[in-house]
Coordinates of C-alpha atoms in Angstrom, one line a residue:
X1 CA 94.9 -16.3 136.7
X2 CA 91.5 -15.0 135.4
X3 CA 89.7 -16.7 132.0
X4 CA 86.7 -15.6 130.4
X5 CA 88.1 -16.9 127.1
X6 CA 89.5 -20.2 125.6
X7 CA 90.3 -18.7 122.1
X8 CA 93.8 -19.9 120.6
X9 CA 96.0 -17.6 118.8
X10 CA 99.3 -16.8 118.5
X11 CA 101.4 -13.9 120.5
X12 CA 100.7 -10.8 119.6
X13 CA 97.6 -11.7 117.7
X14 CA 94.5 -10.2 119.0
X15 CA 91.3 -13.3 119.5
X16 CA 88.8 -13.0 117.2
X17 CA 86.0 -11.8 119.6
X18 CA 88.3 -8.4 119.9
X19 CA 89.3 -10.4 123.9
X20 CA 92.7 -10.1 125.1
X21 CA 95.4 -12.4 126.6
X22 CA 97.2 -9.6 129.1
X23 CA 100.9 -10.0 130.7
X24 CA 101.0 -7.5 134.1
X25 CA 104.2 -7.1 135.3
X26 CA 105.6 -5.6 138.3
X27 CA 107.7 -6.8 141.3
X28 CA 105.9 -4.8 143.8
X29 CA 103.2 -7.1 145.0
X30 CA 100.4 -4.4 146.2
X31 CA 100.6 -2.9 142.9
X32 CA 100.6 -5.7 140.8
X33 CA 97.6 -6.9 143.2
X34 CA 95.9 -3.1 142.0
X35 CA 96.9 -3.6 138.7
X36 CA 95.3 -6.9 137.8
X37 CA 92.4 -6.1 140.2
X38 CA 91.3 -3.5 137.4
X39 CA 92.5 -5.7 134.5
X40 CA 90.3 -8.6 135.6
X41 CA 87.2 -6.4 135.9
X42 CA 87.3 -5.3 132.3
X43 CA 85.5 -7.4 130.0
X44 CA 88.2 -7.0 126.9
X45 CA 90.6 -9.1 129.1
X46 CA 90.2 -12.7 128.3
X47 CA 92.8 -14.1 130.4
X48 CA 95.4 -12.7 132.8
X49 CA 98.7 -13.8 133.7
X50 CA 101.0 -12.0 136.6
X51 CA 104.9 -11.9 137.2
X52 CA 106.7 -10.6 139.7
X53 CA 109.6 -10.1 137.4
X54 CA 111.2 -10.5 134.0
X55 CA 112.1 -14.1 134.6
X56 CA 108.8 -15.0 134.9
X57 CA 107.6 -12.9 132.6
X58 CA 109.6 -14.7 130.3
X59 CA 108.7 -17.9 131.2
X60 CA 105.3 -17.3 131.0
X61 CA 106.0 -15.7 127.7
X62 CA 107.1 -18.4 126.3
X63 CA 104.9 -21.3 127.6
X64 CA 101.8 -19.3 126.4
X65 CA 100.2 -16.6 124.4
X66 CA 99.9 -12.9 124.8
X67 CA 98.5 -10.0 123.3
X68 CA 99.8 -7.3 125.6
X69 CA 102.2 -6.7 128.4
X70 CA 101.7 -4.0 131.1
X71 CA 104.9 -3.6 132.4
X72 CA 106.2 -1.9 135.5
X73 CA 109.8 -0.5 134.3
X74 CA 111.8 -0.1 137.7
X75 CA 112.6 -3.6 138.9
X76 CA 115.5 -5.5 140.0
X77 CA 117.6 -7.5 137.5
X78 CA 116.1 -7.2 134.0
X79 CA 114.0 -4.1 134.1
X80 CA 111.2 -3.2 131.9
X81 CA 113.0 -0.9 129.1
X82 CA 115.3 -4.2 128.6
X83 CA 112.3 -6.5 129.1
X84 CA 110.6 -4.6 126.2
X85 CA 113.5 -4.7 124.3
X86 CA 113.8 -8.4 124.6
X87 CA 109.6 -8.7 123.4
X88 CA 110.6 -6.5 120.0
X89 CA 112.4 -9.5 118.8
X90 CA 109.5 -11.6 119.2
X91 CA 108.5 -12.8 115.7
X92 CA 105.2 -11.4 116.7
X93 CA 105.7 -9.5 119.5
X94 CA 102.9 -8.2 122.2
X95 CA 102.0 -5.1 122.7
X96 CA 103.4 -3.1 125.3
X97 CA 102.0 -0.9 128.0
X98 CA 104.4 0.9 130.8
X99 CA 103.1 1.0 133.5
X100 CA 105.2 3.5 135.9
X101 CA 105.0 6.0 139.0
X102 CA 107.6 7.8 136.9
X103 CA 107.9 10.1 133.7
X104 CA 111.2 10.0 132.8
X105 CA 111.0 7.0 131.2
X106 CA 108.6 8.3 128.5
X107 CA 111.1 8.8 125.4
X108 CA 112.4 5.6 126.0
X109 CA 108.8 3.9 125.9
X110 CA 107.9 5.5 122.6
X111 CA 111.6 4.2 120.9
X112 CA 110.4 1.1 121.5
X113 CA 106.9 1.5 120.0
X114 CA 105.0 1.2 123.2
X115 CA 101.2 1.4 123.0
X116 CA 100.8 3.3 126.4
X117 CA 102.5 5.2 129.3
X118 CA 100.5 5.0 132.5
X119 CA 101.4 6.3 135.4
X120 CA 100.5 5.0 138.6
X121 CA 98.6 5.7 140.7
X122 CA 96.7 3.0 138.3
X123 CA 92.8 4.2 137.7
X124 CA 90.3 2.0 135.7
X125 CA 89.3 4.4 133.3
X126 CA 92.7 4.7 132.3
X127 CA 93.6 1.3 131.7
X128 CA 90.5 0.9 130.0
X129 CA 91.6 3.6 127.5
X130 CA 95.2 1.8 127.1
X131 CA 93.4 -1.6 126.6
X132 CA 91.0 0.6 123.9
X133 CA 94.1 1.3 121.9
X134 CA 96.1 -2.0 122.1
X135 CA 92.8 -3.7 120.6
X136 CA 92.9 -0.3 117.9
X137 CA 97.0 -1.0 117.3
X138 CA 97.0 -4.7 117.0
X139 CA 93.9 -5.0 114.6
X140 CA 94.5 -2.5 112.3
X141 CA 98.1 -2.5 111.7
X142 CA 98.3 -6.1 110.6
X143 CA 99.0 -5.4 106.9
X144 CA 102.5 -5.0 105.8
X145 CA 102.2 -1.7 104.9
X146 CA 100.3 -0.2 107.8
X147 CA 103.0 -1.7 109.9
X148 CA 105.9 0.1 107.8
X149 CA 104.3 3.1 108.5
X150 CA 104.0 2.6 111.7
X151 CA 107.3 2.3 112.2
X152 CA 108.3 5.7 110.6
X153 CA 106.2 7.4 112.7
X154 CA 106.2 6.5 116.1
X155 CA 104.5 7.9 118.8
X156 CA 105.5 10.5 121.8
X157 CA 104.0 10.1 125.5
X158 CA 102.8 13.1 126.8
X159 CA 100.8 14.4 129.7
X160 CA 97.6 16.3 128.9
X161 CA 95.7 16.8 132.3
X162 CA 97.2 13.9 134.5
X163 CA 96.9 11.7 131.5
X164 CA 99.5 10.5 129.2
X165 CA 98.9 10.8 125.3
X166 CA 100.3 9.3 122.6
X167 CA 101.0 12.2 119.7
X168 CA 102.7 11.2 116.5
X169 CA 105.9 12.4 115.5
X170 CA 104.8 13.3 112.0
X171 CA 102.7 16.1 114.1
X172 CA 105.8 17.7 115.3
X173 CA 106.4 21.0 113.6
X174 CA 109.4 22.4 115.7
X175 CA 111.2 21.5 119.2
X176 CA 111.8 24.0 121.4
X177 CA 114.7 23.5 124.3
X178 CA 113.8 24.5 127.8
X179 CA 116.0 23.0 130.5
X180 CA 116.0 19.3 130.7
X181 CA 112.8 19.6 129.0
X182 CA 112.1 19.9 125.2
X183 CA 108.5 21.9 124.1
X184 CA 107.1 20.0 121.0
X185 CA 105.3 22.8 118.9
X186 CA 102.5 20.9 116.6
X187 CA 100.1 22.9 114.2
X188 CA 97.6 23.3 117.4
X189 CA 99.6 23.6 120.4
X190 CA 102.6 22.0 122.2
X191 CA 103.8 20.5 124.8
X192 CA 106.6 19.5 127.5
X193 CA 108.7 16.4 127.2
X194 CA 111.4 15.4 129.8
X195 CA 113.8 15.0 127.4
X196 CA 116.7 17.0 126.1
X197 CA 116.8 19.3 122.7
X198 CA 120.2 17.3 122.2
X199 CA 118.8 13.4 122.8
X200 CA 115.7 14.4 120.2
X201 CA 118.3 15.9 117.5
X202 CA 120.4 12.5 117.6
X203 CA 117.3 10.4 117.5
X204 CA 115.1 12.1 115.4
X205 CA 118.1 13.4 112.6
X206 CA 116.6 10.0 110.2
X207 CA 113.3 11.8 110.2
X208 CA 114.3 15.1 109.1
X209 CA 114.7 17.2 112.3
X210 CA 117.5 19.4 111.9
X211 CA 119.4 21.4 114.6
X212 CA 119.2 25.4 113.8
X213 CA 120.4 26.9 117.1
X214 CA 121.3 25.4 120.6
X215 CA 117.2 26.1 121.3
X216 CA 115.8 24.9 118.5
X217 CA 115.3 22.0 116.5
X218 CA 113.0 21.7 113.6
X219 CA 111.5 19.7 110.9
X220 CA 113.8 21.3 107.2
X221 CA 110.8 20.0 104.8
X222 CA 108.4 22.5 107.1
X223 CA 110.9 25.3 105.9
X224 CA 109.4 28.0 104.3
X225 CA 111.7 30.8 103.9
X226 CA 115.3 31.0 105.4
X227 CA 115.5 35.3 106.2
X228 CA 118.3 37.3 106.2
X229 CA 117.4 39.7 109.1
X230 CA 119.7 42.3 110.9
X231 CA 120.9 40.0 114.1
X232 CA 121.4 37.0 111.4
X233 CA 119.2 34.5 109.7
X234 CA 115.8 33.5 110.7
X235 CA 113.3 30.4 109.5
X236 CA 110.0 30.4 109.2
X237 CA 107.5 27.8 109.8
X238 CA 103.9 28.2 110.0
X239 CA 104.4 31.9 109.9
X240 CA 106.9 31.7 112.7
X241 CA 110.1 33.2 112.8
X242 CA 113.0 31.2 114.9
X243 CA 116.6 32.0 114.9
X244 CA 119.5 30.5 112.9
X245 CA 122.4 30.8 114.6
X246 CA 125.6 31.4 113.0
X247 CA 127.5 27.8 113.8
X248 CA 124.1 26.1 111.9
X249 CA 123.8 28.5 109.2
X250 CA 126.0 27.0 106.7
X251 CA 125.0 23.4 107.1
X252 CA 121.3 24.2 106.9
X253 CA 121.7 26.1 103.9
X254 CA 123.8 22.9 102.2
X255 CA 120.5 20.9 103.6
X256 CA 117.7 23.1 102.2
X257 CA 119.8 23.0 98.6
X258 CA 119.9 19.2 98.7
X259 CA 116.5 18.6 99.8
X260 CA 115.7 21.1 97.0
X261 CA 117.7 19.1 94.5
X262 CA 116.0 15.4 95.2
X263 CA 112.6 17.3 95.3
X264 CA 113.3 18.7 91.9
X265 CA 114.6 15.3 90.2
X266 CA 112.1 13.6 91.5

């Protein structure tokens, strides 16, 4: 256990000097050896704790506090998904940072409001920009209010140049089904998600995402026109056309009315 810091505080608070009380987890001791290595050597980190499993995660947990947990999510009895679960029922709970040689876990991580998705091989810059953020999340969003929002608009990992990004949902114009993969079309771009067209309409249906065709899921308050064209109906959305098909057209022209209805009494 390294300590540059004494401060008290409680979990999930971030000390007053802006230091950090860090949690690395992972039951593969060369990595977790790596992983704290580069922890220790960055100045943010106050004090570090290590586990080589939930358990003692948990113990440790609960004997002291912590700001944030870098957690490994492919262990043996209580991996790191359900290990993050267990944390969000904290009455404060620390922030969480996945850290994983694999990508399919990334949807998961960012339904349960994780700060960061790192994939290993672990570099220093990296977890410096992961530790960058946690202090930027845990600071800012302690008002009420800045929390609620943070919780209607979670965050989506994904991989920009061997790095893993955290994009907003809000940003998400239109969802774009390509194999086992989903392309999330924003205003300046998009980007590829291992996730399925299907698992993004169920969870994202509370937020507006509607399902027009069995490619294409958008955001109905992005809407512009709904077309009548000769092959059947189009939307548009930031001047794009995408297709309607024919066993979505009647419920998304019952949505568009009703969302037209509440916008009108409003």
């Amino acid at each position: 256990m390294t300590e540059r810091s004494e401060q008290a505080g409680r979990v999930g608070a971030v000390n007053p000097s802006g230091f950090l009380r860090v949690l690395a987890v992972d039951d593969e001791p060369p990595a977790l050896d790596e992983l704290a290595y580069h922890l220790r050597a960055d100045p943010r980190v106050a004090r570090l704790h290590t586990a080589g499993d939930a358990t003692e995660a948990l113990r440790l947990l609960r004997d002291g506090d912590v700001d944030v947990v870098f957690l490994d999510i492919r262990m043996p009895g209580l991996d790191g998904m359900e290990l993050a679960r267990v944390l969000r029922r904290f009455a404060r709970p620390p922030a969480i940072v996945f850290v994983t040689a694999y990508d399919d876990g990334a949807v998961d991580a960012f339904d349960l409001g994780a700060t960061d998705y790192v994939r290993k091989p672990v570099r220093a810059d990296r977890l410096a920009e992961s530790l960058r953020r946690v202090i930027g999340s845990r600071v800012v969003p302690s008002h009420p209010a800045a929390l609620a929002r943070a919780e209607e608009d979670p965050t989506i990992p994904i991989e920009l140049a061997g790095t893993t990004r955290m994009l907003p949902r809000s940003a998400v114009r239109w969802v774009e089904a390509q194999g086992d993969y989903a392309r999330l079309h924003t205003a300046d771009g998009s980007h590829l998600v291992r996730v399925s067209l299907a698992t993004l309409a169920e969870r994202w249906a509370d937020a507006g995402f509607v399902r027009i065709h069995r490619s294409y899921l958008v955001q109905l308050k992005l809407i512009a026109e709904l077309r009548l064209v000769n092959s059947g109906y189009v939307v548009v959305i930031d001047g794009t056309e995408l297709p309607v098909s024919r066993r979505h057209t009647r419920e998304l022209k019952d949505k568009l009315v009703r969302a037209a209805k509440q916008d009108w009494n409003r």
